[in-house]
XYZ file of C-alpha atoms in Angstrom:
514
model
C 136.461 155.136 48.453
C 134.712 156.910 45.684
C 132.607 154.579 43.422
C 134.470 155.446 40.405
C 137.356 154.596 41.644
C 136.088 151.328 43.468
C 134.496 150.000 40.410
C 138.149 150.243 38.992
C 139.679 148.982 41.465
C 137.253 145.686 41.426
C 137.641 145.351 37.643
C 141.062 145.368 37.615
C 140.815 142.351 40.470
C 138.169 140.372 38.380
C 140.168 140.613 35.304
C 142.922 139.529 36.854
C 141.042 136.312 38.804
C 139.563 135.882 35.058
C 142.768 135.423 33.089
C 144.681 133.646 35.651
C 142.310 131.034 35.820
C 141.543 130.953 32.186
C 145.533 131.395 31.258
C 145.817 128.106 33.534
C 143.202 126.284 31.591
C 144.567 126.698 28.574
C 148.546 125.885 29.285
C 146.643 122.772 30.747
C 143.847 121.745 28.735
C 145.031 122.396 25.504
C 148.179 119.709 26.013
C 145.382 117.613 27.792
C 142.949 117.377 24.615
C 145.891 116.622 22.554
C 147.132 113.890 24.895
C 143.738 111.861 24.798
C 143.042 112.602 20.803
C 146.381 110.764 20.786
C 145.868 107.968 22.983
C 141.449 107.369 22.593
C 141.342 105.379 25.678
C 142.788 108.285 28.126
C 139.235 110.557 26.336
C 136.639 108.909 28.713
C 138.015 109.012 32.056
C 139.876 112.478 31.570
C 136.805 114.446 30.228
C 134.836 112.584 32.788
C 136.763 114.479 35.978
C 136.968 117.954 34.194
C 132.904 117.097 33.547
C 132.702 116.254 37.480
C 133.651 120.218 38.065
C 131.305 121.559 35.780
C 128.319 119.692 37.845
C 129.288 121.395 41.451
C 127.804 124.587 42.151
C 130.426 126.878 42.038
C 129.401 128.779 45.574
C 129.901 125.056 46.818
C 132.797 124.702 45.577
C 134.395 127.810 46.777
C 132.831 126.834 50.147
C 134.963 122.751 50.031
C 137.973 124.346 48.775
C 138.428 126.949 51.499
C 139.934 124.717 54.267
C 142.475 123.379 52.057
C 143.723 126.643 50.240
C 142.147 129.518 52.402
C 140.353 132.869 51.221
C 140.890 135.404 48.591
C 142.770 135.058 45.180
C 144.215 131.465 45.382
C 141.284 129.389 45.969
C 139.447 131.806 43.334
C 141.862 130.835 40.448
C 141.879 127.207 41.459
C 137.688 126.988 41.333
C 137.559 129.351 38.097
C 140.149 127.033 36.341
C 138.324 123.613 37.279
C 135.459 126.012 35.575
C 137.413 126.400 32.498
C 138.900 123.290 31.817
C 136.291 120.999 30.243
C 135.518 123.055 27.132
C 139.212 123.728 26.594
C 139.481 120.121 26.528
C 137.135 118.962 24.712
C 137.337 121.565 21.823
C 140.755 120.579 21.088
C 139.913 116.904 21.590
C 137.442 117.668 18.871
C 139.306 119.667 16.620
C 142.378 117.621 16.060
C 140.130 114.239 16.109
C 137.768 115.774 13.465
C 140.406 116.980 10.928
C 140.685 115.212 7.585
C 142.468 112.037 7.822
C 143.992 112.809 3.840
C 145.446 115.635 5.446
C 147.297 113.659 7.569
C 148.330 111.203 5.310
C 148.990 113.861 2.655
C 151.656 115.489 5.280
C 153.324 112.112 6.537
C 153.821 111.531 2.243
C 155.838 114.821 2.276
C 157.862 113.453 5.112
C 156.711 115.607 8.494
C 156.963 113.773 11.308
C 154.942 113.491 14.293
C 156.068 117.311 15.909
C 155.452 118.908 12.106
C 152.337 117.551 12.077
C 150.897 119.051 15.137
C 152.068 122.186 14.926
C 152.010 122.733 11.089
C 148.579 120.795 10.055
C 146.713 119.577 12.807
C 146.791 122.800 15.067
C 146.240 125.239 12.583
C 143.213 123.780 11.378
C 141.454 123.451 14.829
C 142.140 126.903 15.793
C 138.206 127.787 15.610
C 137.486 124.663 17.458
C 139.862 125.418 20.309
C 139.112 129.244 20.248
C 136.010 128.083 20.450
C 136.022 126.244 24.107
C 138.722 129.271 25.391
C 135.723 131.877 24.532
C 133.210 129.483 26.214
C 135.704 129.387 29.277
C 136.747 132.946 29.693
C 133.023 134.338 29.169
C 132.070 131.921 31.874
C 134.755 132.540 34.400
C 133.630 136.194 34.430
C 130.148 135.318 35.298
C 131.355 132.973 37.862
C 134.587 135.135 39.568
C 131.379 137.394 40.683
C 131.230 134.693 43.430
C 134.858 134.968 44.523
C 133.666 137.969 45.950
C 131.915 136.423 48.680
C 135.191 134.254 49.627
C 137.193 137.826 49.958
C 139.066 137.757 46.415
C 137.246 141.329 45.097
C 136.070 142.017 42.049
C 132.983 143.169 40.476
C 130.531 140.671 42.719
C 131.253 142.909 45.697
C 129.004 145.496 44.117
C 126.463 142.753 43.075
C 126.209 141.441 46.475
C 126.264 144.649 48.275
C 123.726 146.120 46.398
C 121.523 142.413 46.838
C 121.954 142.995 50.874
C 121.282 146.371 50.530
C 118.345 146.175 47.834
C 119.861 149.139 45.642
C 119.404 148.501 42.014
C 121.884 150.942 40.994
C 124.824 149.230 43.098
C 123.910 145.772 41.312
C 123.773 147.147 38.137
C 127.320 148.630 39.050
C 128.884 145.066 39.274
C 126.502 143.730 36.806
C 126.787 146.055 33.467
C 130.729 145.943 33.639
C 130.997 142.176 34.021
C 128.292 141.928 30.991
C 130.615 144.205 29.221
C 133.580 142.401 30.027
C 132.464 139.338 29.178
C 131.571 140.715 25.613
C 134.989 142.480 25.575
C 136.828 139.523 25.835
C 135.218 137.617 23.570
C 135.510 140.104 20.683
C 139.229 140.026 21.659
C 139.017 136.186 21.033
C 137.748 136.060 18.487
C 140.596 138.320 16.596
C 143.151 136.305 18.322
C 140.755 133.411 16.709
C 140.623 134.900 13.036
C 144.323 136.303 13.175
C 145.600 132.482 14.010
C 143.302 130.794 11.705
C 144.835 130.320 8.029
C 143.451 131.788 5.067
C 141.547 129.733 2.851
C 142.046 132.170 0.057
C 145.562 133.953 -0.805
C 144.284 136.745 -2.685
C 141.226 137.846 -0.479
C 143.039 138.867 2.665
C 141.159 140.345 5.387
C 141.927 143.534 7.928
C 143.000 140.617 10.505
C 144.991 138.785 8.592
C 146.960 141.963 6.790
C 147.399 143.079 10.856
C 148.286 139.699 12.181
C 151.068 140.608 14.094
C 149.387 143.868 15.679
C 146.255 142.359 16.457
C 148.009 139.208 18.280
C 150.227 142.234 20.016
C 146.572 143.937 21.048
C 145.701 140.927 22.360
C 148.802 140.312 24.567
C 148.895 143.404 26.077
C 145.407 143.375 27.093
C 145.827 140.329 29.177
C 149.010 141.319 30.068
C 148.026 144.629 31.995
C 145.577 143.037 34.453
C 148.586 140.499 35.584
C 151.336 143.768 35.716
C 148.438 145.431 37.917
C 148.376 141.992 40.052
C 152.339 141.575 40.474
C 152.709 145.441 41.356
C 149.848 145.176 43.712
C 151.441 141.924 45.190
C 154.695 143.322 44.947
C 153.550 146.592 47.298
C 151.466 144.129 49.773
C 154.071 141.743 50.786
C 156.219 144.891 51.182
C 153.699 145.772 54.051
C 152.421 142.941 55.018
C 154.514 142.823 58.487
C 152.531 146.237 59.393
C 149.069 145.274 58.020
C 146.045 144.064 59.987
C 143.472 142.074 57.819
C 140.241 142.895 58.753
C 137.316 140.389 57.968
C 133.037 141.304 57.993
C 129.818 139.507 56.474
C 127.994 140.809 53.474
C 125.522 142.891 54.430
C 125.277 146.571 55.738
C 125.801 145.978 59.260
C 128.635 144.002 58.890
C 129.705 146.370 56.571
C 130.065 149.277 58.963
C 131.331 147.070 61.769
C 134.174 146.007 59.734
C 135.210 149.174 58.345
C 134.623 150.970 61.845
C 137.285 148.440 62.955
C 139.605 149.305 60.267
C 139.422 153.070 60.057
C 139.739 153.098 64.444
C 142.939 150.758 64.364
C 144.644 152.635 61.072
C 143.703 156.384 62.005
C 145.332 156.052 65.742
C 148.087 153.609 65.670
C 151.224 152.856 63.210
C 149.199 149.725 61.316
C 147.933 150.203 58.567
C 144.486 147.503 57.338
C 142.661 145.551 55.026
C 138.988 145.130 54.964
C 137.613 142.225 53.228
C 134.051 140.751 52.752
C 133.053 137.213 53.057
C 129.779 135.363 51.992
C 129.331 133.588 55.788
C 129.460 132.967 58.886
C 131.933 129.343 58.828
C 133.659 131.184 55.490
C 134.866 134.200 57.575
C 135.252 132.037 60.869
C 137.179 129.560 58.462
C 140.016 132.887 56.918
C 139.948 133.630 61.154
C 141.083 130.261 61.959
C 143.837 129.805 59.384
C 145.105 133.185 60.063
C 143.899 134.566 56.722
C 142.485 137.423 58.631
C 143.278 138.548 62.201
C 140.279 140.393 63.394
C 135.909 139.834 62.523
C 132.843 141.488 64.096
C 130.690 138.395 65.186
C 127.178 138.200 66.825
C 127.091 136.063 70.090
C 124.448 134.134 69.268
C 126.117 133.152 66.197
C 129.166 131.942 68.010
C 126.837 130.187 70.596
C 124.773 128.118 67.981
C 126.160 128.001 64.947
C 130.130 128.115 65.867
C 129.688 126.445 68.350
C 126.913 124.152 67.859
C 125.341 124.589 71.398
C 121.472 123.983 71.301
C 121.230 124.258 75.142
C 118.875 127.291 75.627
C 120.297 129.687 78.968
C 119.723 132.882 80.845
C 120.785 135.285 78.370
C 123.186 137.231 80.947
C 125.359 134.300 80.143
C 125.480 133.875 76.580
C 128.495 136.096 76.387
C 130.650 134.370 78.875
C 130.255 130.650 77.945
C 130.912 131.982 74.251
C 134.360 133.880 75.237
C 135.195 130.147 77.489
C 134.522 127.999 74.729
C 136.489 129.819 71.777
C 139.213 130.173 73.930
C 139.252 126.095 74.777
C 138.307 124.905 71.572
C 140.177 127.360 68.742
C 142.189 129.449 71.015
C 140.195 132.640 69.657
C 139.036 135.548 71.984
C 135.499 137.452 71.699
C 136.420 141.163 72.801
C 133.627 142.688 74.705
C 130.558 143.643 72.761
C 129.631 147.312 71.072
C 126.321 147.312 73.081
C 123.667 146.762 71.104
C 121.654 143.534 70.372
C 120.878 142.716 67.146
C 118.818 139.662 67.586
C 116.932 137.590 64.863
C 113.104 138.913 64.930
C 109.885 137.549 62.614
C 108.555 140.829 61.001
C 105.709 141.487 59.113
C 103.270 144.121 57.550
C 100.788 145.923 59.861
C 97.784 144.413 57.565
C 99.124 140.922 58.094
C 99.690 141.316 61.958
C 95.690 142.875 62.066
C 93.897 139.905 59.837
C 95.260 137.027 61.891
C 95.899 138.905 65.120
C 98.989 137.934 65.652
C 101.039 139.590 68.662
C 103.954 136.577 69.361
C 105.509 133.736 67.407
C 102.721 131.043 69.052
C 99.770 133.461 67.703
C 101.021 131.633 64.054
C 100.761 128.482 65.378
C 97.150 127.966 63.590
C 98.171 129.384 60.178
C 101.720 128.649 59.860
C 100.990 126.039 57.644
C 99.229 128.167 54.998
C 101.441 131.538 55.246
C 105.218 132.436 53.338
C 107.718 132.541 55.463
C 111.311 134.154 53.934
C 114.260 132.962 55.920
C 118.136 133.233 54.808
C 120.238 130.086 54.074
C 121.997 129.715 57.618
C 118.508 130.839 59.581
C 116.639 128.189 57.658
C 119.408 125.751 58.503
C 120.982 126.338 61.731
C 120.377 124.656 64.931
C 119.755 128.612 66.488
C 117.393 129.067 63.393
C 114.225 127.926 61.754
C 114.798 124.579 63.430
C 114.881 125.559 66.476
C 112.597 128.218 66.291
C 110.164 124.697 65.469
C 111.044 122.723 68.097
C 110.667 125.043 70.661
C 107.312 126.360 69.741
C 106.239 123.063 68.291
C 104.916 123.464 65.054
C 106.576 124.053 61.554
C 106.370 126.062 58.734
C 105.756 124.568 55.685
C 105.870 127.372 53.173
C 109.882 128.582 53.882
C 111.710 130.391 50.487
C 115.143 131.011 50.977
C 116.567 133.844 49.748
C 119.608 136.492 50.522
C 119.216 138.291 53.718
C 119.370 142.057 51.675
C 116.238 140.308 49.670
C 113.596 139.294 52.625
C 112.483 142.725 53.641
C 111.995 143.695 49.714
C 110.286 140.645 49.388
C 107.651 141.500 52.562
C 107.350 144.686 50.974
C 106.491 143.828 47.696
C 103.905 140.956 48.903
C 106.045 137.873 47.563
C 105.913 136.451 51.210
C 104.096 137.074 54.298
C 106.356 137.357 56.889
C 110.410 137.587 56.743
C 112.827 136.878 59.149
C 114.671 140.285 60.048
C 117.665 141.354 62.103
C 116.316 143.640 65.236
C 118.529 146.089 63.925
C 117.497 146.740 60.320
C 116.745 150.270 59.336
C 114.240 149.236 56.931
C 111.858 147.803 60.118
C 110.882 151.267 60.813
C 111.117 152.986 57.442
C 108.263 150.655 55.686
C 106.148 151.061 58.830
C 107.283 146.424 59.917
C 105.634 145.030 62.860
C 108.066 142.253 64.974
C 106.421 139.709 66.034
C 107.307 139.043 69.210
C 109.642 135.977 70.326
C 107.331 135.331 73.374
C 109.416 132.189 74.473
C 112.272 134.008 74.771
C 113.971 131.303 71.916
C 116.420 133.545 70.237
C 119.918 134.125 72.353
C 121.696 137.577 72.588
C 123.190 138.479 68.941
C 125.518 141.616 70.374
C 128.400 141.857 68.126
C 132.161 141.803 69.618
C 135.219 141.542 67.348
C 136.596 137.936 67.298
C 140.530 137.830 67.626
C 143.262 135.345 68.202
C 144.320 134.825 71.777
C 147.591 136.400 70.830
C 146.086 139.783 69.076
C 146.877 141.960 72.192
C 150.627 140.645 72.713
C 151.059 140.898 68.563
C 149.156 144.415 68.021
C 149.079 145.530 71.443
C 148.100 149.707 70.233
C 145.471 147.930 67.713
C 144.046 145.698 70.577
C 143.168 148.845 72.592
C 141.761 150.941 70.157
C 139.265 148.071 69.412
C 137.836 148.011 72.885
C 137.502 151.672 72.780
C 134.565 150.678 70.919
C 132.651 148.299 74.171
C 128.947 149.525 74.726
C 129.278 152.304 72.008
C 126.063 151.931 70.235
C 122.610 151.418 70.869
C 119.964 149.460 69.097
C 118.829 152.564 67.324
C 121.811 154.063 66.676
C 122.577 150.889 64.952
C 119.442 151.123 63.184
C 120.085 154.549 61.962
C 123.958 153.612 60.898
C 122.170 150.795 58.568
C 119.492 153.060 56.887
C 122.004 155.227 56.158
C 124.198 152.770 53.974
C 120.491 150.966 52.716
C 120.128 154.451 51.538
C 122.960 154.986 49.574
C 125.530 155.863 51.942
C 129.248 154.024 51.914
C 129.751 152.241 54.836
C 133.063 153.780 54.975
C 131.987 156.781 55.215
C 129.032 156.135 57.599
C 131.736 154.800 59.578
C 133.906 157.341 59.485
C 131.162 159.742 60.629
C 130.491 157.934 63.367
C 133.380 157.846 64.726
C 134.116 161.277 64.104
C 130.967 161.988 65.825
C 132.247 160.071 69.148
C 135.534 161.965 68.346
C 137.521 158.239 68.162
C 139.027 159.238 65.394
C 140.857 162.701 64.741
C 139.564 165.228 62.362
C 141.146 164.863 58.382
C 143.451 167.536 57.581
């Protein structure tokens, strides 16, 4: 997929998470804040549980609400309009409670009634106020729907992320600049829809907005309107082949990248399915979409499985990672690890030559002395999991005590650049040999097997039998430097997709394109 066109493509899908969510927030918060500025006593405890929301980190929250509503667009809406609804709220709360009381009186003495009221004086005249919290809302759920990305909804964080994981400035910047510009978009738009709704004070100086009400309120309808035609129409065409599609799940960051799309371009270019590639921020996210049946098919490290899945700390002959792993998803989830692509892409402690000279460090143990002093730069699940920086401490029994975490695409650039001593790397990372990286060996043998094999239910072969044997076309296909090459290639620039694509072209797996 070009990048023009992707960038569309994810724009399209972020406006559409955007205005959903937003469009939710208002048909609900709106009657909400008049509710409580009608009854006081309902104003504490309701603007206290929108308030809750606003204190969760939203990654969190995408992360609690996946078992109960799954990956992609649903759960995205839901989390953006928790986002949205406290400033919808509380703007109208505080508009109709801070209009003039004469007003009020002045309207019951002409005889309105309660309805008239609303919609004739109290309404009106807190249009800025409630415009107000609906910009604050919508320029915030674009900033946030960045993070659906990483739950498999789309949009423009699939750029940010990829280009984080990848450290290419020009692919964040990609997802970045539009968002910023969206953002600013839609609050101009706002605010006409703001100035257009708000009465005149005066009836002989009448602005441009207010001489074009009706066309600017018409602008402003089909704007939000076209992202939601876009979603029903793409809706429309998926559930039309849904029966035939595969959805195809992989990890955000290059490797993963490849993996995945090597697994959808192998299954659509030789059998009758077509697929659908999505990306996912982790590890119990993407085994989470697997489980439900959100997805049908994931490229996941053994190691992985065996300690974080899991959860076995039990440390055995490496020979056998593989097999307990396949017997255990089968017993406990009723999942099936298809036979791995060869190469082992095993966690590894790099660092720069310079470093690995002034402390002479060789192995993990030679940092025993000084691993109190140096930076160590670790991603969230290494720091965290049982098969990580834990265990990594236990086993060679001391700790580091000067851990940053950061994303995974961020640790080399990091080493690089001097922010941190040594980084924890994947074997397989291009970026090892292009910057010259020393590993530092693991010289008790801590770190299990990480070869990748696609993860499937039990019942993938007997459901997409052709599929099924196309993916273990793929068993012992690449080597660790192959693997390394395949991920410089999409650090550099490269799509996945297409580095895929070669690949398999290469192997002749695929057929030639017309």
């Amino acid at each position: 997929m070009h990048d023009g066109l992707g960038i569309m493509s994810a724009l399209l899908r972020h406006l559409e998470i955007t205005f959903f969510a937003v469009g939710l927030a208002i048909l609900i918060g709106v009657p909400l804040g008049i509710i409580i500025s009608k009854r006081p006593p309902l104003s504490k405890p309701v603007l206290t549980i929108a308030g809750i929301f606003q204190t969760v980190p939203s990654l969190a929250l995408f992360g609690l609400i996946i078992p109960f509503l799954g990956i992609g667009f649903l759960p995205s809406i839901v989390v953006l309009f928790l986002y949205a609804l406290l400033p919808i709220i509380t703007n109208t709360y505080i508009g109709i409670t801070g209009i003039n009381p004469n007003h009020i009186e002045s309207a019951r003495g002409i005889g309105m009634n309660k309805k008239e009221i609303l919609f004739k004086v109290e309404l009106p005249q807190s249009v800025p106020v409630i415009m107000g919290g609906i910009k604050v809302s919508a320029v915030t759920c674009v900033g946030t729907a960045t993070i659906a990305a990483l739950i498999g909804a789309g949009g423009l964080g699939s750029f940010i992320f990829r280009g984080i994981a990848n450290g290419d400035s020009n692919k964040i910047l990609m997802g970045a600049i539009p968002a910023a510009l969206l953002a600013i978009v839609i609050n101009w738009v706002f605010g006409l829809i703001e100035r257009a709704l708000t009465p005149q004070k005066s009836s002989t100086n009448i602005d441009w907005v207010h001489r074009n009400k009706r066309p600017v309120l018409l602008l402003g309808l089909i704007i939000f309107s076209l992202p939601l035609i876009y979603f029903f129409a793409e809706s429309y065409q998926a559930w039309r082949e849904k029966s035939n599609t595969i959805v195809i799940g992989h990890k955000a960051f290059a490797e993963q990248r490849i993996i995945g799309e090597m697994y959808g371009l192998i299954i659509a270019e030789n059998t009758d399915y077509k697929t659908s590639v999505l990306e996912f921020g982790g590890t119990m996210v993407i085994f989470e979409a697997l489980n439900s049946g959100e997805i049908k098919v994931y490229p996941e490290y053994t190691g992985t499985a065996y300690g974080s899945i899991l959860g076995i700390n039990d440390l055995i002959a490496s020979d056998k990672v593989y097999g307990l792993v396949r017997e255990q998803l089968a017993d406990k989830y009723g999942l099936e690890m298809l036979p791995t692509m060869g190469f082992n892409d095993t966690y590894a402690f790099v660092a720069k030559p310079d470093f690995i000279k002034k402390y002479n460090v060789k192995t993990i143990s030679d940092m025993k002395d000084i691993a109190g002093s140096i930076r160590v730069a670790g991603d969230n699940e290494f720091l965290d999991r049982a098969d990580g920086m834990p265990g990594v401490e236990k086993t060679y029994g001391f700790r580091f005590d000067n851990t940053a975490t950061m994303d995974a695409g961020l640790m080399i650039t990091s080493l690089v650049n001097d922010s941190v001593d040594v980084a924890i790397a994947y074997s397989t990372d291009g970026r090892i040999g292009k910057f010259g990286l020393k590993l530092i060996a693991d010289d008790k043998k801590f770190f299990p097997p990480y070869q990748i094999g696609a993860m499937v239910p039990e019942d993938f072969a007997e459901q997409y039998p052709q599929a099924y044997r196309e993916l273990l076309k793929l068993r012992g296909m690449i080597s660790e430097s192959e693997m390394q090459q395949l991920n410089l290639k999409v650090l550099d620039g490269a799509e996945p997709r297409d580095v895929a694509r070669e690949y398999l072209l290469e192997h002749k797996l695929i057929p030639e394109e017309d």
